[in-house]
Amino acid sequence: MQTGDVYAALGSTPDGLSSTTARARRRSHGPNQLPPVAHRGVWRQFAAQFTDLFAIVLLLSSGITLLAHLLQDPPEVGTLQLAVAILCVVLLNATIGFAQEYSAERTTESLQAMVPHSSRVLRDGELLELPADDLVPGDVILLESGDAVPADCRLVEAHDVSVNNAAITGESDAVRRTHEADAPGALLEARNCLFMGSDVVTGTARAVVFATGESTEFGRIFRLTAAAPRQKTPLQHEIASMARRVAGVAVATGAVLFAVRLPEGQDLVSSFVFALGVMVALVPEGLPATLSVSLAIGVRRMAQKNALVKRLLAVEALGCTTVICTDKTGTLTQAEMTVLTVWADGALHAVTGVGYRPRGDVVDPHPVLPVLLAGALCSNARLVPPSDQDDWQVLGDTTEGALLVAAAKAGIDLKAQQAAHPRIAEFPFDSGRKMMSTVHEDGNGACQAYVKGAPQEVLARCAYIEWGGVVQPLTEDLRARVTATNDDLASQGLRVLAAARGSPLRAPFAQEKTESDLVFLGLVGMLDPPRPEVRAAVEACEQAGIRIVMATGDHPLTAEAVARRVGIVRRDEPLLMTGSQLDTLDDSSLERLLSTSRELLLCRVGPEHKMRAVKALQRRHEVVAVTGDGANDAPALKQADIGIAMGKEGTDVAREAAVMVLLDDSFASITTAVRLGRSVYRNIRKFLVYVFSSNIGELGPIVAATFAGFPLVPISAMQILAIDLGSDIMPALALGAEPPEPDVMERPPRSRHERLFSTAVMRRILFLGGIQALTGCAVFFWHINASGIPFADFTEDNPVYREAITMVQAGIVLSQFFIALAVRTEHDSVLRIGLLSNPWLLTAGCAGIGWMAAISYVPVLRSVFNTAPLSLTDWAVLACLGLLPLLADETRKAWLRRHHTRSRS
Ligand code: ATP
């Protein structure tokens, strides 16, 4: 079928559909969406919680306790209560874990939906940017390199188009596509069709949609029924393996103490219940749930700050980032280009007016008209007039948009010129070639090429120059003048483009020929102001020990000027490396260069240079975050430890390859994400220290009692469960949601190899837990000894014993309250962040104390937990003892801070 027939066959026109037809078709065909990914069934997801190792250990314990109860003669209610309580623990834990997983999945989905997926569509002859969901059969769409093909479509115009069909055919090499008629054959093999799920690798195209949503080939092949596999991050793996080890230690310790007690004449069942208490004390029941909450909160906070994390892995890796390799345009700058000056006929002509509003003047416009006409014709952008919400906007590339605005300011009627010079061929812009050309009919039966691009590249292809309206040979002298002007404009931080015209041409057009022997027309200098927030973000990185390497396609002088403005470069002589200089270096010299130079700017680089730099940095054991927007940035984004794509200006391909998407494209959002990534890790450590120190506090008195020959436990399994699940879990969750500490960006990045349970963490657990255990032992034995009753005479219902175990339990709850405050900071005094700054933690802590009071005073609970009412003096003594870990930790932190300052000075 010829292209003309394609429109008719699909009920469309070269101007696209009318909006009325589009609405009607949308009603009959539905939205251009695939059915959502099926989730695991809710029950299966819930059942999976019981396969967790902690759950298995606890289920087994419950089963054995029940067996023990049945074997007892007479059976004791306490044993039955314990079996039921452990079962409740497992159920509660599974419910929390399930709720967390469920909400995390929903959060990920809703976050994914925040990444806009739009298409450029012709409707009523107007080019619009619409959500891809709105496409209907017959829509005429425009595609370019980096776009994901949004629906199945037939090409009607194709310039140098190649696509990657990996998602459909499994073949990952790019294949060329054309708009020409093809021999009949399998649809997926058709050379003039593009399919949903594939990506445009090179070129620009116009195509008519013939299938949308479930009717596309992609929809037909992939009925997405299977659940998407959920990958665990290294952190989750570490927690899982830690859980296995802790469970092993718990069982082993329980077994040893069981073995110690038996020869002392204790009966089998009570020794078993005792051992079980030890096991339960050691198993941190609420840990897996707390971990998921902490990660989910991190992801949500990052999204609120415009950093959308697609994989949890990125949250952890962000905290270890040592180098950020960043683009310039749009990331450090606003990507709001305004042409300030045009150089033609040897003179600079100022252009007034800012933004994309085509109001302003060009001083003495006559000589610059050919330059701006070439720029405007060789452009795919479109100016969108203001609407209620927005001022003038650019649809497409902002550099090209700025050229259109300048042309309009110079009095060029864009629509009339585009109609007078219809475009018949295009060699699209690519960041390797750094230029773009288009071929237009000149109205006399011949064709004319217009070229624009990086001045050096364009100049290298020019043989002539237009000077005062006359075409003359481009002498070395004139070349030097052009280069000097370019350098001058670039050193002012301007982005400079050159414009040129080709000689009259005839079809077929080959790129090489079209872009040779050109006539140089002039230079255009445009300003892209730095983003105001970037300077502070760069300083924060500096303080946080993160290096910034700028990698840009722009001129070295422009790059340096921008880098100075945002504070990336402060010294007199930063190292400026161009892509071609990089090509002359071997890998080891490159590595040396990257590790020795603090201020490094990679200029005039293409995506392959970025990729080399990332690999070299990684070989130096750096954790590299890389930004990218173009389709050919995808390999570097995948190679990086954290690939970061631009949400606004980035291509679909870059967004797919990245693990994080910046919704506002700003560098400052990367710094914020690093800050949050670091704090997520710290928060996980906080609740680990909190949870495990209480385990030691529970275990300490039990071990002491065993070796002291006391016949009963100083704290029962039921009481331990009441602590671990009743009063510990909420504060642990609140710790997982702590806001970042003030010093989180004042320390160097965490080593990637640093384990969660580092020596420092273990020491802190032993330190805080040790103090808690000692106070627990002191309270217990002081109370028991004060009664004067020999150890052997104590029975479970002895009131002194009941008081003593209540004191131990309440002591742990109170000291946990203070430990929760202590672990909120790693180095700073808690007073610096404010005792009241996490109201959730205080509320959770107070609720825990309230629960403890209920256990001590409410008769039903008293009989379940075998406790006794405590006096006010008891509470006061316990509160004072509970404060000890906090005071000791504050002293330790003060000492550490002094040590740190001294070693720094
Ligand atoms: P960054 O990687 O920091 O975003 P950049 O946007 O300047 O840098 P590229 O987009 O690769 O990098 O552009 C490289 C050079 O190509 C620019 O300096 C400019 O001279 C030229 N250029 C940019 N956009 C176009 C375009 N649409 N048409 C022709 N030439 C262009």
mmCIF file of N, CA, C and O in Angstrom, residues 352-417:
data_model
loop_
_atom_site.group_PDB
_atom_site.id
_atom_site.type_symbol
_atom_site.label_atom_id
_atom_site.label_comp_id
_atom_site.label_asym_id
_atom_site.label_seq_id
_atom_site.Cartn_x
_atom_site.Cartn_y
_atom_site.Cartn_z
ATOM 1 N N THR A 352 16.492 40.803 21.908
ATOM 2 C CA THR A 352 15.899 41.151 23.210
ATOM 3 C C THR A 352 14.701 40.245 23.520
ATOM 4 O O THR A 352 14.235 39.507 22.656
ATOM 5 N N GLY A 353 14.230 40.350 24.770
ATOM 6 C CA GLY A 353 13.075 39.528 25.203
ATOM 7 C C GLY A 353 13.559 38.226 25.822
ATOM 8 O O GLY A 353 14.612 37.711 25.440
ATOM 9 N N VAL A 354 12.777 37.698 26.815
ATOM 10 C CA VAL A 354 13.184 36.433 27.454
ATOM 11 C C VAL A 354 12.081 35.385 27.336
ATOM 12 O O VAL A 354 10.937 35.713 27.037
ATOM 13 N N GLY A 355 12.465 34.143 27.605
ATOM 14 C CA GLY A 355 11.493 33.040 27.585
ATOM 15 C C GLY A 355 11.089 32.701 26.153
ATOM 16 O O GLY A 355 11.755 33.089 25.190
ATOM 17 N N TYR A 356 9.979 31.980 26.031
ATOM 18 C CA TYR A 356 9.569 31.514 24.701
ATOM 19 C C TYR A 356 8.520 32.418 24.060
ATOM 20 O O TYR A 356 7.996 32.119 23.004
ATOM 21 N N ARG A 357 8.200 33.530 24.729
ATOM 22 C CA ARG A 357 7.250 34.476 24.135
ATOM 23 C C ARG A 357 7.938 35.143 22.944
ATOM 24 O O ARG A 357 9.009 35.736 23.099
ATOM 25 N N PRO A 358 7.355 35.022 21.742
ATOM 26 C CA PRO A 358 8.063 35.578 20.577
ATOM 27 C C PRO A 358 7.907 37.090 20.463
ATOM 28 O O PRO A 358 7.511 37.600 19.420
ATOM 29 N N ARG A 359 8.175 37.786 21.553
ATOM 30 C CA ARG A 359 8.117 39.250 21.543
ATOM 31 C C ARG A 359 9.509 39.766 21.873
ATOM 32 O O ARG A 359 10.106 39.356 22.864
ATOM 33 N N GLY A 360 10.005 40.665 21.083
ATOM 34 C CA GLY A 360 11.345 41.209 21.288
ATOM 35 C C GLY A 360 11.866 41.667 19.943
ATOM 36 O O GLY A 360 11.152 41.583 18.923
ATOM 37 N N ASP A 361 13.090 42.132 19.937
ATOM 38 C CA ASP A 361 13.647 42.670 18.699
ATOM 39 C C ASP A 361 15.022 42.114 18.449
ATOM 40 O O ASP A 361 15.717 41.691 19.367
ATOM 41 N N VAL A 362 15.392 42.132 17.203
ATOM 42 C CA VAL A 362 16.768 41.821 16.842
ATOM 43 C C VAL A 362 17.353 43.132 16.328
ATOM 44 O O VAL A 362 16.765 43.775 15.454
ATOM 45 N N VAL A 363 18.481 43.507 16.932
ATOM 46 C CA VAL A 363 19.103 44.760 16.505
ATOM 47 C C VAL A 363 19.653 44.564 15.089
ATOM 48 O O VAL A 363 20.426 43.622 14.853
ATOM 49 N N ASP A 364 19.237 45.377 14.157
ATOM 50 C CA ASP A 364 19.645 45.304 12.753
ATOM 51 C C ASP A 364 19.414 43.880 12.208
ATOM 52 O O ASP A 364 20.379 43.131 11.987
ATOM 53 N N PRO A 365 18.147 43.477 12.016
ATOM 54 C CA PRO A 365 17.840 42.071 11.727
ATOM 55 C C PRO A 365 18.277 41.585 10.342
ATOM 56 O O PRO A 365 18.437 40.390 10.135
ATOM 57 N N HIS A 366 18.454 42.506 9.400
ATOM 58 C CA HIS A 366 18.647 42.050 8.023
ATOM 59 C C HIS A 366 19.754 40.991 7.858
ATOM 60 O O HIS A 366 19.492 39.905 7.307
ATOM 61 N N PRO A 367 20.975 41.233 8.347
ATOM 62 C CA PRO A 367 22.038 40.239 8.104
ATOM 63 C C PRO A 367 21.775 38.881 8.775
ATOM 64 O O PRO A 367 22.342 37.878 8.339
ATOM 65 N N VAL A 368 20.942 38.869 9.832
ATOM 66 C CA VAL A 368 20.787 37.596 10.553
ATOM 67 C C VAL A 368 19.649 36.738 9.999
ATOM 68 O O VAL A 368 19.480 35.586 10.397
ATOM 69 N N LEU A 369 18.874 37.292 9.058
ATOM 70 C CA LEU A 369 17.715 36.534 8.569
ATOM 71 C C LEU A 369 18.083 35.160 8.009
ATOM 72 O O LEU A 369 17.441 34.159 8.348
ATOM 73 N N PRO A 370 19.138 35.050 7.139
ATOM 74 C CA PRO A 370 19.465 33.706 6.623
ATOM 75 C C PRO A 370 19.830 32.725 7.737
ATOM 76 O O PRO A 370 19.478 31.546 7.680
ATOM 77 N N VAL A 371 20.518 33.224 8.788
ATOM 78 C CA VAL A 371 20.928 32.337 9.901
ATOM 79 C C VAL A 371 19.676 31.808 10.611
ATOM 80 O O VAL A 371 19.535 30.603 10.841
ATOM 81 N N LEU A 372 18.779 32.715 10.946
ATOM 82 C CA LEU A 372 17.595 32.309 11.707
ATOM 83 C C LEU A 372 16.609 31.515 10.854
ATOM 84 O O LEU A 372 15.931 30.616 11.365
ATOM 85 N N LEU A 373 16.567 31.812 9.551
ATOM 86 C CA LEU A 373 15.677 31.031 8.678
ATOM 87 C C LEU A 373 16.174 29.588 8.613
ATOM 88 O O LEU A 373 15.382 28.634 8.738
ATOM 89 N N ALA A 374 17.499 29.423 8.463
ATOM 90 C CA ALA A 374 18.057 28.063 8.421
ATOM 91 C C ALA A 374 17.739 27.342 9.727
ATOM 92 O O ALA A 374 17.295 26.182 9.734
ATOM 93 N N GLY A 375 17.936 28.039 10.857
ATOM 94 C CA GLY A 375 17.674 27.432 12.168
ATOM 95 C C GLY A 375 16.219 27.031 12.303
ATOM 96 O O GLY A 375 15.897 25.966 12.831
ATOM 97 N N ALA A 376 15.305 27.889 11.827
ATOM 98 C CA ALA A 376 13.872 27.612 11.988
ATOM 99 C C ALA A 376 13.414 26.474 11.085
ATOM 100 O O ALA A 376 12.613 25.625 11.496
ATOM 101 N N LEU A 377 13.932 26.429 9.856
ATOM 102 C CA LEU A 377 13.504 25.351 8.948
ATOM 103 C C LEU A 377 14.069 24.007 9.401
ATOM 104 O O LEU A 377 13.433 22.968 9.265
ATOM 105 N N CYS A 378 15.287 24.054 9.935
ATOM 106 C CA CYS A 378 15.945 22.803 10.362
ATOM 107 C C CYS A 378 15.555 22.533 11.822
ATOM 108 O O CYS A 378 16.397 22.407 12.693
ATOM 109 N N SER A 379 14.264 22.497 12.092
ATOM 110 C CA SER A 379 13.816 22.350 13.483
ATOM 111 C C SER A 379 12.541 21.512 13.515
ATOM 112 O O SER A 379 11.703 21.614 12.617
ATOM 113 N N ASN A 380 12.407 20.692 14.569
ATOM 114 C CA ASN A 380 11.186 19.889 14.712
ATOM 115 C C ASN A 380 10.319 20.380 15.857
ATOM 116 O O ASN A 380 9.323 19.759 16.202
ATOM 117 N N ALA A 381 10.733 21.476 16.477
ATOM 118 C CA ALA A 381 9.960 21.949 17.632
ATOM 119 C C ALA A 381 8.776 22.779 17.162
ATOM 120 O O ALA A 381 8.677 23.134 15.984
ATOM 121 N N ARG A 382 7.874 23.061 18.088
ATOM 122 C CA ARG A 382 6.725 23.892 17.760
ATOM 123 C C ARG A 382 6.441 24.824 18.942
ATOM 124 O O ARG A 382 6.583 24.423 20.103
ATOM 125 N N LEU A 383 6.093 26.056 18.609
ATOM 126 C CA LEU A 383 5.757 27.006 19.682
ATOM 127 C C LEU A 383 4.279 26.873 20.006
ATOM 128 O O LEU A 383 3.445 26.878 19.097
ATOM 129 N N VAL A 384 3.969 26.753 21.288
ATOM 130 C CA VAL A 384 2.568 26.628 21.679
ATOM 131 C C VAL A 384 2.141 27.936 22.336
ATOM 132 O O VAL A 384 2.736 28.347 23.339
ATOM 133 N N PRO A 385 1.115 28.602 21.774
ATOM 134 C CA PRO A 385 0.670 29.876 22.345
ATOM 135 C C PRO A 385 0.170 29.704 23.779
ATOM 136 O O PRO A 385 -0.170 28.590 24.190
ATOM 137 N N PRO A 386 0.128 30.798 24.533
ATOM 138 C CA PRO A 386 -0.237 30.682 25.956
ATOM 139 C C PRO A 386 -1.663 30.169 26.155
ATOM 140 O O PRO A 386 -2.536 30.419 25.328
ATOM 141 N N SER A 387 -1.846 29.438 27.246
ATOM 142 C CA SER A 387 -3.189 28.995 27.617
ATOM 143 C C SER A 387 -3.511 29.635 28.967
ATOM 144 O O SER A 387 -2.722 30.435 29.465
ATOM 145 N N ASP A 388 -4.619 29.218 29.588
ATOM 146 C CA ASP A 388 -4.993 29.816 30.877
ATOM 147 C C ASP A 388 -3.903 29.618 31.928
ATOM 148 O O ASP A 388 -3.593 30.492 32.708
ATOM 149 N N GLN A 389 -3.327 28.384 31.917
ATOM 150 C CA GLN A 389 -2.360 28.082 32.974
ATOM 151 C C GLN A 389 -0.929 28.461 32.594
ATOM 152 O O GLN A 389 -0.132 28.860 33.431
ATOM 153 N N ASP A 390 -0.584 28.257 31.314
ATOM 154 C CA ASP A 390 0.823 28.397 30.944
ATOM 155 C C ASP A 390 1.064 29.586 30.037
ATOM 156 O O ASP A 390 0.189 30.014 29.295
ATOM 157 N N ASP A 391 2.329 30.031 30.103
ATOM 158 C CA ASP A 391 2.779 31.053 29.162
ATOM 159 C C ASP A 391 3.176 30.317 27.877
ATOM 160 O O ASP A 391 2.883 29.132 27.723
ATOM 161 N N TRP A 392 3.854 30.979 26.962
ATOM 162 C CA TRP A 392 4.297 30.324 25.734
ATOM 163 C C TRP A 392 5.147 29.098 26.078
ATOM 164 O O TRP A 392 5.983 29.163 26.967
ATOM 165 N N GLN A 393 4.933 28.006 25.367
ATOM 166 C CA GLN A 393 5.660 26.761 25.628
ATOM 167 C C GLN A 393 6.306 26.268 24.344
ATOM 168 O O GLN A 393 5.892 26.653 23.258
ATOM 169 N N VAL A 394 7.283 25.359 24.513
ATOM 170 C CA VAL A 394 7.880 24.723 23.338
ATOM 171 C C VAL A 394 7.534 23.248 23.376
ATOM 172 O O VAL A 394 7.679 22.598 24.411
ATOM 173 N N LEU A 395 7.059 22.757 22.270
ATOM 174 C CA LEU A 395 6.818 21.321 22.148
ATOM 175 C C LEU A 395 8.017 20.768 21.390
ATOM 176 O O LEU A 395 8.250 21.168 20.251
ATOM 177 N N GLY A 396 8.785 19.896 22.015
ATOM 178 C CA GLY A 396 9.980 19.358 21.352
ATOM 179 C C GLY A 396 11.239 19.928 21.981
ATOM 180 O O GLY A 396 11.229 20.389 23.120
ATOM 181 N N ASP A 397 12.318 19.904 21.218
ATOM 182 C CA ASP A 397 13.635 20.301 21.723
ATOM 183 C C ASP A 397 13.673 21.806 22.037
ATOM 184 O O ASP A 397 13.308 22.636 21.199
ATOM 185 N N THR A 398 14.145 22.143 23.250
ATOM 186 C CA THR A 398 14.108 23.556 23.651
ATOM 187 C C THR A 398 15.125 24.400 22.870
ATOM 188 O O THR A 398 14.888 25.587 22.647
ATOM 189 N N THR A 399 16.246 23.781 22.464
ATOM 190 C CA THR A 399 17.232 24.521 21.649
ATOM 191 C C THR A 399 16.555 24.968 20.355
ATOM 192 O O THR A 399 16.700 26.110 19.917
ATOM 193 N N GLU A 400 15.813 24.046 19.756
ATOM 194 C CA GLU A 400 15.142 24.363 18.499
ATOM 195 C C GLU A 400 14.025 25.371 18.735
ATOM 196 O O GLU A 400 13.806 26.272 17.920
ATOM 197 N N GLY A 401 13.343 25.237 19.868
ATOM 198 C CA GLY A 401 12.283 26.178 20.212
ATOM 199 C C GLY A 401 12.844 27.596 20.285
ATOM 200 O O GLY A 401 12.235 28.552 19.775
ATOM 201 N N ALA A 402 14.024 27.736 20.911
ATOM 202 C CA ALA A 402 14.632 29.065 21.056
ATOM 203 C C ALA A 402 14.941 29.660 19.678
ATOM 204 O O ALA A 402 14.791 30.866 19.466
ATOM 205 N N LEU A 403 15.335 28.807 18.744
ATOM 206 C CA LEU A 403 15.624 29.301 17.383
ATOM 207 C C LEU A 403 14.350 29.812 16.725
ATOM 208 O O LEU A 403 14.358 30.840 16.040
ATOM 209 N N LEU A 404 13.248 29.094 16.943
ATOM 210 C CA LEU A 404 11.972 29.536 16.365
ATOM 211 C C LEU A 404 11.571 30.904 16.929
ATOM 212 O O LEU A 404 11.136 31.793 16.199
ATOM 213 N N VAL A 405 11.764 31.038 18.260
ATOM 214 C CA VAL A 405 11.388 32.301 18.904
ATOM 215 C C VAL A 405 12.226 33.444 18.322
ATOM 216 O O VAL A 405 11.693 34.506 17.956
ATOM 217 N N ALA A 406 13.538 33.210 18.194
ATOM 218 C CA ALA A 406 14.424 34.265 17.666
ATOM 219 C C ALA A 406 14.016 34.623 16.232
ATOM 220 O O ALA A 406 13.997 35.797 15.853
ATOM 221 N N ALA A 407 13.670 33.590 15.444
ATOM 222 C CA ALA A 407 13.276 33.842 14.053
ATOM 223 C C ALA A 407 12.020 34.709 14.028
ATOM 224 O O ALA A 407 11.922 35.676 13.253
ATOM 225 N N ALA A 408 11.060 34.390 14.913
ATOM 226 C CA ALA A 408 9.827 35.178 14.954
ATOM 227 C C ALA A 408 10.130 36.616 15.373
ATOM 228 O O ALA A 408 9.560 37.567 14.835
ATOM 229 N N LYS A 409 11.070 36.778 16.341
ATOM 230 C CA LYS A 409 11.426 38.135 16.782
ATOM 231 C C LYS A 409 12.052 38.937 15.649
ATOM 232 O O LYS A 409 11.909 40.155 15.570
ATOM 233 N N ALA A 410 12.755 38.215 14.750
ATOM 234 C CA ALA A 410 13.394 38.904 13.620
ATOM 235 C C ALA A 410 12.385 39.186 12.508
ATOM 236 O O ALA A 410 12.742 39.722 11.454
ATOM 237 N N GLY A 411 11.140 38.779 12.716
ATOM 238 C CA GLY A 411 10.088 39.091 11.756
ATOM 239 C C GLY A 411 9.850 37.992 10.732
ATOM 240 O O GLY A 411 9.129 38.194 9.747
ATOM 241 N N ILE A 412 10.423 36.812 10.940
ATOM 242 C CA ILE A 412 10.196 35.708 9.992
ATOM 243 C C ILE A 412 8.832 35.085 10.281
ATOM 244 O O ILE A 412 8.520 34.763 11.441
ATOM 245 N N ASP A 413 8.015 34.937 9.236
ATOM 246 C CA ASP A 413 6.705 34.309 9.401
ATOM 247 C C ASP A 413 6.925 32.792 9.285
ATOM 248 O O ASP A 413 7.094 32.249 8.194
ATOM 249 N N LEU A 414 6.934 32.113 10.442
ATOM 250 C CA LEU A 414 7.340 30.705 10.471
ATOM 251 C C LEU A 414 6.430 29.838 9.601
ATOM 252 O O LEU A 414 6.920 29.021 8.802
ATOM 253 N N LYS A 415 5.110 30.016 9.753
ATOM 254 C CA LYS A 415 4.163 29.167 9.016
ATOM 255 C C LYS A 415 4.356 29.350 7.527
ATOM 256 O O LYS A 415 4.422 28.372 6.765
ATOM 257 N N ALA A 416 4.484 30.616 7.089
ATOM 258 C CA ALA A 416 4.615 30.891 5.660
ATOM 259 C C ALA A 416 5.904 30.285 5.107
ATOM 260 O O ALA A 416 5.914 29.687 4.027
ATOM 261 N N GLN A 417 6.970 30.397 5.870
ATOM 262 C CA GLN A 417 8.261 29.862 5.403
ATOM 263 C C GLN A 417 8.212 28.332 5.320
ATOM 264 O O GLN A 417 8.743 27.737 4.384
#
